[in-house]
mmCIF file of C-alpha atoms in Angstrom:
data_model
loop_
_atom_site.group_PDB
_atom_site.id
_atom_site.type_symbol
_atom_site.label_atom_id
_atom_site.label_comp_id
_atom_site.label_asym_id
_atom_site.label_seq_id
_atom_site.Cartn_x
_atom_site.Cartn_y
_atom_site.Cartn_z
ATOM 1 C CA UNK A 257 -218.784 50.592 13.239
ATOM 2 C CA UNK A 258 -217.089 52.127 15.778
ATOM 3 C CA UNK A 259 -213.271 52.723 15.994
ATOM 4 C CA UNK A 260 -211.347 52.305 19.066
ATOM 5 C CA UNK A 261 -208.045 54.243 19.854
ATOM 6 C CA UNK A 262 -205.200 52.788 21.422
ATOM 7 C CA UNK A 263 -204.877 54.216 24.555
ATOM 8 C CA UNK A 264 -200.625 53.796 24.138
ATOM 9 C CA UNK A 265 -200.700 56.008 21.243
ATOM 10 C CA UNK A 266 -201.131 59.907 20.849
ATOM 11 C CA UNK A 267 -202.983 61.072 17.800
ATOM 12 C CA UNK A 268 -201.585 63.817 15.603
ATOM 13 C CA UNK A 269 -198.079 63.799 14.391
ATOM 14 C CA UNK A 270 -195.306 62.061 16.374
ATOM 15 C CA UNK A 271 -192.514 63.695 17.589
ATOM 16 C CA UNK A 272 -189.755 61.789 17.595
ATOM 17 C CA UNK A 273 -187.793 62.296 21.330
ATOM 18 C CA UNK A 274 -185.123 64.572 21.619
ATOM 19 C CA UNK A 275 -181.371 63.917 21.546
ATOM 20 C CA UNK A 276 -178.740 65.537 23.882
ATOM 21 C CA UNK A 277 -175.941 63.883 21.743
ATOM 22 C CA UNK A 278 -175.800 64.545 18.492
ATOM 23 C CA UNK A 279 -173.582 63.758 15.923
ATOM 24 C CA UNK A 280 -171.542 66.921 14.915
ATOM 25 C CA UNK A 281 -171.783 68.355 11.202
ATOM 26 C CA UNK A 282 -169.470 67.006 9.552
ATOM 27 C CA UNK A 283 -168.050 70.740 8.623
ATOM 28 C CA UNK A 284 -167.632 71.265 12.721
ATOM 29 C CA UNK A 285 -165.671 68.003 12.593
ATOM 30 C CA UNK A 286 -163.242 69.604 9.797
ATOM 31 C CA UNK A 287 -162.938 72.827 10.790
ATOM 32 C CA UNK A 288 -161.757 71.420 14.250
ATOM 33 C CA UNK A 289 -159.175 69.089 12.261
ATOM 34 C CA UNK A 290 -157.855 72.359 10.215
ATOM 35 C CA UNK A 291 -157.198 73.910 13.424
ATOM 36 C CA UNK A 292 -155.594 71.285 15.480
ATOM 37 C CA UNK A 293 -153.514 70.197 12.462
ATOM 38 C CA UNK A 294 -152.638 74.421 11.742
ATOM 39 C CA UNK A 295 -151.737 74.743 15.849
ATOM 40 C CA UNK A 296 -149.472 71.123 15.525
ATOM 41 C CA UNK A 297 -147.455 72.926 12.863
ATOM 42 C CA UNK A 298 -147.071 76.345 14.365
ATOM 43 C CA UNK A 299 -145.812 74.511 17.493
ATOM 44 C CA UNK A 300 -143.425 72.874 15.453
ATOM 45 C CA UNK A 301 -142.249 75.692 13.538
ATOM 46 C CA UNK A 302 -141.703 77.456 16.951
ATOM 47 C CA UNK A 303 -139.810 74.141 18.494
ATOM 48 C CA UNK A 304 -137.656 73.616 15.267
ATOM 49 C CA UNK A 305 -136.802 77.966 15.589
ATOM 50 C CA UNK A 306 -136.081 77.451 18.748
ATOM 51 C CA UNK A 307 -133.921 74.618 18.755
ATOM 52 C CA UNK A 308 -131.479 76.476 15.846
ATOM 53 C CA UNK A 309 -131.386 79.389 18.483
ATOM 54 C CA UNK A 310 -129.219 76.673 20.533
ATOM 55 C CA UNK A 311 -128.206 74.745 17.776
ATOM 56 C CA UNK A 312 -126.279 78.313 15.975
ATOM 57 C CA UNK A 313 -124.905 79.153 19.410
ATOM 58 C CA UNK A 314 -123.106 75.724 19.046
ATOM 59 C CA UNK A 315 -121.963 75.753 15.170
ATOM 60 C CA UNK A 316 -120.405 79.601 15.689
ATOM 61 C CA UNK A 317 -119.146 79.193 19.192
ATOM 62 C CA UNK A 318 -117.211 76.153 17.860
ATOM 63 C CA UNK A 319 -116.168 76.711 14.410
ATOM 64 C CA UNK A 320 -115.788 80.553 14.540
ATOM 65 C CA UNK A 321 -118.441 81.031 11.829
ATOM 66 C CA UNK A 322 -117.874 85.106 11.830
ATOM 67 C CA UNK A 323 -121.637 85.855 13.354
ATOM 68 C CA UNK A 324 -120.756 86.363 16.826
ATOM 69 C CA UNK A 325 -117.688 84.392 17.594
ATOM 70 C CA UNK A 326 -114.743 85.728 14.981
ATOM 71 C CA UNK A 327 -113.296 83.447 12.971
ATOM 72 C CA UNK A 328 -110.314 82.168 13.935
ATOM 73 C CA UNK A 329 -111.619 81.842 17.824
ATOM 74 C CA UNK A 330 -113.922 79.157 17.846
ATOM 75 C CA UNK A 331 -113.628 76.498 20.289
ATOM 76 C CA UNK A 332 -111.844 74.401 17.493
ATOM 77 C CA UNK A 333 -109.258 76.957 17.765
ATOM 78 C CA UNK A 334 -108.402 77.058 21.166
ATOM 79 C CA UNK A 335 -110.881 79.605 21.740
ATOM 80 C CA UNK A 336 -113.071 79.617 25.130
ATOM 81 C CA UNK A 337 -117.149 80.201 24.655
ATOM 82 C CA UNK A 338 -117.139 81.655 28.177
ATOM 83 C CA UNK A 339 -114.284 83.151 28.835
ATOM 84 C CA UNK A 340 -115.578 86.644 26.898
ATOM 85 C CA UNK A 341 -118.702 86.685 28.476
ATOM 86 C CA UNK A 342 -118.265 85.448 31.695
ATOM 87 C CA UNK A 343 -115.408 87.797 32.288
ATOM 88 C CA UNK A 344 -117.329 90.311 30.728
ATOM 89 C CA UNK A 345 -120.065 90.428 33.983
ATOM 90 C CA UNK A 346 -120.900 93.711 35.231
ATOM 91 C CA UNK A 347 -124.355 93.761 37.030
ATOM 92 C CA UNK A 348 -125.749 91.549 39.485
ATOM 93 C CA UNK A 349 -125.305 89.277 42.386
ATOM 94 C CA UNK A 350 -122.721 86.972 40.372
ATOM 95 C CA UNK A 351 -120.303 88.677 39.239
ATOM 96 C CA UNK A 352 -117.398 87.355 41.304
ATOM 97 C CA UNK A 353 -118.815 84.096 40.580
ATOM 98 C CA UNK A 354 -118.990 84.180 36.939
ATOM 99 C CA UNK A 355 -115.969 86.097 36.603
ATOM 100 C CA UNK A 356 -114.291 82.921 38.454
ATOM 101 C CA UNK A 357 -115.652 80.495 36.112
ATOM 102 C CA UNK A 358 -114.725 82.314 33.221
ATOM 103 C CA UNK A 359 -112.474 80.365 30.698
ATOM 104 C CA UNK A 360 -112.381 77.189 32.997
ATOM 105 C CA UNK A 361 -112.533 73.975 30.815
ATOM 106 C CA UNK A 362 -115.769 72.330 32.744
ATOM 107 C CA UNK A 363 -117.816 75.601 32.104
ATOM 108 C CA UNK A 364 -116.691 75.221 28.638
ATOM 109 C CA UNK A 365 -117.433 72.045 28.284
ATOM 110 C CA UNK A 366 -120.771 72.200 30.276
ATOM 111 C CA UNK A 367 -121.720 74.878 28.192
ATOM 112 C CA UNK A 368 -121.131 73.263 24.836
ATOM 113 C CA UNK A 369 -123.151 70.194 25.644
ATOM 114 C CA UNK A 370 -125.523 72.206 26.760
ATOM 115 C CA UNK A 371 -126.599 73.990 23.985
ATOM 116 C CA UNK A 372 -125.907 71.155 21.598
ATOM 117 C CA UNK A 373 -127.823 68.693 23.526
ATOM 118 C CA UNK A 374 -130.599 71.323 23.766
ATOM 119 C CA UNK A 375 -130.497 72.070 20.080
ATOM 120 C CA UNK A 376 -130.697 68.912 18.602
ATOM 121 C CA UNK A 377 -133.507 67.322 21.171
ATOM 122 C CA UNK A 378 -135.905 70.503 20.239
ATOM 123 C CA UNK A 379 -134.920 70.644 16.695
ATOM 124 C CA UNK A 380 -135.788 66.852 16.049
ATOM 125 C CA UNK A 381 -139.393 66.927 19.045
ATOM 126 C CA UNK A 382 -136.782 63.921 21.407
ATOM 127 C CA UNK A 383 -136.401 64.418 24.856
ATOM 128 C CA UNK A 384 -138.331 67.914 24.927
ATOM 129 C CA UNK A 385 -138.820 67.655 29.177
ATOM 130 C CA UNK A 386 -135.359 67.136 29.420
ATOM 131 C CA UNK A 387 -134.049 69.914 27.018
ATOM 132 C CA UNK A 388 -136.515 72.192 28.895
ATOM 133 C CA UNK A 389 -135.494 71.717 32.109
ATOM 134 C CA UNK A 390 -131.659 71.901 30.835
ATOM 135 C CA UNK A 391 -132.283 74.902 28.244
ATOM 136 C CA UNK A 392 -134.455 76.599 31.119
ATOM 137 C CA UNK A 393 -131.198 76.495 33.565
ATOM 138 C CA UNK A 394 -128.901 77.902 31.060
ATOM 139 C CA UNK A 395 -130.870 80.815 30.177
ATOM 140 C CA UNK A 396 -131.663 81.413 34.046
ATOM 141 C CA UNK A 397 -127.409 81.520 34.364
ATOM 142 C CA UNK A 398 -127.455 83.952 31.188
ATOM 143 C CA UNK A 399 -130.231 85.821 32.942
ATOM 144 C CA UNK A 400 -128.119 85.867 36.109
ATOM 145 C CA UNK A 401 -125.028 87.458 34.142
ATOM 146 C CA UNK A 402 -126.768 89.763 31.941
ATOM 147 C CA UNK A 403 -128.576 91.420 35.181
ATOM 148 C CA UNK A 404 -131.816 92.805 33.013
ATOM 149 C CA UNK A 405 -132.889 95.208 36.150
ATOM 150 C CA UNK A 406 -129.707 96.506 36.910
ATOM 151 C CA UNK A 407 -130.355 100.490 35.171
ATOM 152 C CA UNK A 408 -126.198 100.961 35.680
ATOM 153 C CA UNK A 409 -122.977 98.871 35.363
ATOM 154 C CA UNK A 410 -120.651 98.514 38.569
ATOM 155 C CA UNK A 411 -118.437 100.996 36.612
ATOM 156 C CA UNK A 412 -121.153 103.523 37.179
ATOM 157 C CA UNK A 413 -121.963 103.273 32.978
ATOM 158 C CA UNK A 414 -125.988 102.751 31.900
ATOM 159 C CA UNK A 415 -126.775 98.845 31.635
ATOM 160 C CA UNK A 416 -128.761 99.642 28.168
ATOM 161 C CA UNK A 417 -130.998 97.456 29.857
ATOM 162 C CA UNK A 418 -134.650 97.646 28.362
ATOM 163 C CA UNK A 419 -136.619 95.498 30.237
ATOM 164 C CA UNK A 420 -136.435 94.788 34.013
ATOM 165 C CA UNK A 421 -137.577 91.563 33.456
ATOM 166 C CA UNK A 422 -138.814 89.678 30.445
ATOM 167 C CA UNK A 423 -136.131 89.652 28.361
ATOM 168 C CA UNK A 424 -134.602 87.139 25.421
ATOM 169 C CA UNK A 425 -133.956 84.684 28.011
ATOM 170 C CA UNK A 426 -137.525 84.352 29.670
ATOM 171 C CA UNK A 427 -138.819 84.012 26.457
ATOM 172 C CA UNK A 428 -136.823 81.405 25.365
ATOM 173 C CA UNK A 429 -137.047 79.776 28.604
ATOM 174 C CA UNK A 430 -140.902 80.087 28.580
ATOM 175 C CA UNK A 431 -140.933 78.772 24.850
ATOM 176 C CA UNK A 432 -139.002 75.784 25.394
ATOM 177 C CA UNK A 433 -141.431 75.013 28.675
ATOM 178 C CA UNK A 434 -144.808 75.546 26.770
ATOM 179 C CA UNK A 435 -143.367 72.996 23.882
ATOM 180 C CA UNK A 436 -142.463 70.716 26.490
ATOM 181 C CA UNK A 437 -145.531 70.894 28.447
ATOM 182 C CA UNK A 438 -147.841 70.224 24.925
ATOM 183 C CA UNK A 439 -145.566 67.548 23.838
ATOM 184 C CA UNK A 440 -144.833 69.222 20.309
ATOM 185 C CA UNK A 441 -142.388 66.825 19.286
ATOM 186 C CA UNK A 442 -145.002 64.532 16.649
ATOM 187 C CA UNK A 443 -144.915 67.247 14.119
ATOM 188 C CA UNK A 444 -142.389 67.475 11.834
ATOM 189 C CA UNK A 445 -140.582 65.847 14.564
ATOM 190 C CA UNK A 446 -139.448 62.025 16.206
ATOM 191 C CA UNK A 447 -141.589 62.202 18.878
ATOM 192 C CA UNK A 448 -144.175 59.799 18.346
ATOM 193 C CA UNK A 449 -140.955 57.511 17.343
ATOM 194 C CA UNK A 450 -139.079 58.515 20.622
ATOM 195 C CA UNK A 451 -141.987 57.532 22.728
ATOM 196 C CA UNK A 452 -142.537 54.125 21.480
ATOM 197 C CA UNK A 453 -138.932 53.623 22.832
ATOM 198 C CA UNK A 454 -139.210 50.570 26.080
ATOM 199 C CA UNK A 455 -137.292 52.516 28.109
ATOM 200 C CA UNK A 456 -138.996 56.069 27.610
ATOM 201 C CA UNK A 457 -142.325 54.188 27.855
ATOM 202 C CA UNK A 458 -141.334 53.334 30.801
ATOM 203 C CA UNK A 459 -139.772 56.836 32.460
ATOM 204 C CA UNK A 460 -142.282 59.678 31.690
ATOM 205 C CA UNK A 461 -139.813 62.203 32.317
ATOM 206 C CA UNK A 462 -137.485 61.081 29.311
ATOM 207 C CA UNK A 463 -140.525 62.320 26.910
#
C-alpha cells in the first residue's frame, strides 16, 4: 500500500518560525528595575542635598546660626544678608552695581525668598522647573560677584581664584537643571502629588 505525502508538509523535524520579539528573561527585567529604582534614589539624594544647600543659606542668614552669619546678625536681628557680600565685590564687570545694591531692603528681601523658595521646592521634588530657573539666576548673580576668572582683585591682591570657570555655582546651577530636566521630584519627594494638581496639569512649566 502505498503512502502519499502531503505536499503542505516538510518531512523531518519542524522548526518552529523564528521570533524577533521575545519576551525578556525575567532576570533582564529585574536587573533593569534595580537600576532605575537605584538611579530614582541617587537623584533624590542629590535633589534633597541640594535643596539644604539653599535651605541652610536661609536658616543661618536669618537666625544667625554661628556657621557663616555670626550670631547676633541674622536677618532677625536687623542684620542684612547682602550687605557683607555685596559690598564686599572686588572683581568683575559689577562691581559698582552690586556695591549699589548692597544692604537695600528689596535685594534683601529678593534674596531671602529666593533661597527659601528654592530650598523647600527641591527639598520636597514641587515646582523643580521653577526653582531651577530661579536657583539658576541666583547663582549666575553670585557667579557675577565672585568673578571666578579674574587672577587679581581691583586692589591689585590675588583673587585665590581656582577655577576660571566651573566653580560652586555652575555646579549647583547645573545640578538643579539636570533634576529639573529628569523630573526627580517622585522619589522621596511630592512630585507625583504636585502633578496631579488641576492647575499644574494644566501649565507644564509649574512641574
Amino acid at each position: 500500500m502505498a503512502v502519499h505525502e502531503d505536499p503542505q508538509r516538510s518531512p523531518g523535524i519542524h522548526v518552529p518560525p523564528f521570533r524577533r520579539h521575545r519576551t525578556a528573561p525575567a532576570s533582564t527585567v529585574s536587573a533593569d528595575l534595580d537600576t532605575h529604582t537605584a538611579q530614582a534614589y541617587a537623584l533624590a539624594s542629590l535633589r534633597i542635598l541640594t535643596g539644604f544647600v539653599f535651605l541652610w543659606a536661609f536658616l543661618d542668614k536669618t537666625f544667625g546660626l554661628g556657621y557663616a552669619t555670626a550670631s547676633g546678625k541674622g536677618w532677625i536681628d536687623g542684620g542684612s544678608p547682602t550687605k557683607g557680600f555685596l559690598s564686599s565685590v572686588a572683581a568683575g564687570p559689577m562691581q559698582s552695581t552690586f556695591h549699589s545694591w548692597a544692604g537695600d531692603a528689596w535685594a534683601d528681601w529678593l534674596f531671602m525668598l529666593g533661597l527659601l523658595a528654592v530650598g523647600v521646592a527641591v527639598m520636597t521634588g514641587v515646582a523643580l522647573r521653577l526653582a531651577a530657573g530661579a536657583g539658576t539666576a541666583m547663582m549666575a548673580l553670585m557667579w557675577l560677584a565672585e568673578w571666578p576668572p579674574a587672577k587679581h582683585l581691583s586692589d591689585g591682591a590675588p583673587s585665590m581664584s581656582s577655577n576660571p570657570f566651573a566653580d560652586y555655582h555652575v555646579i549647583y546651577a547645573a545640578a538643579l537643571i539636570v533634576l529639573a530636566a529628569v523630573g526627580a521630584g517622585a522619589a522621596w519627594g511630592l512630585g507625583r502629588v504636585w502633578c496631579r494638581l488641576p492647575i499644574v496639569r494644566d501649565h507644564s512649566w509649574l512641574h
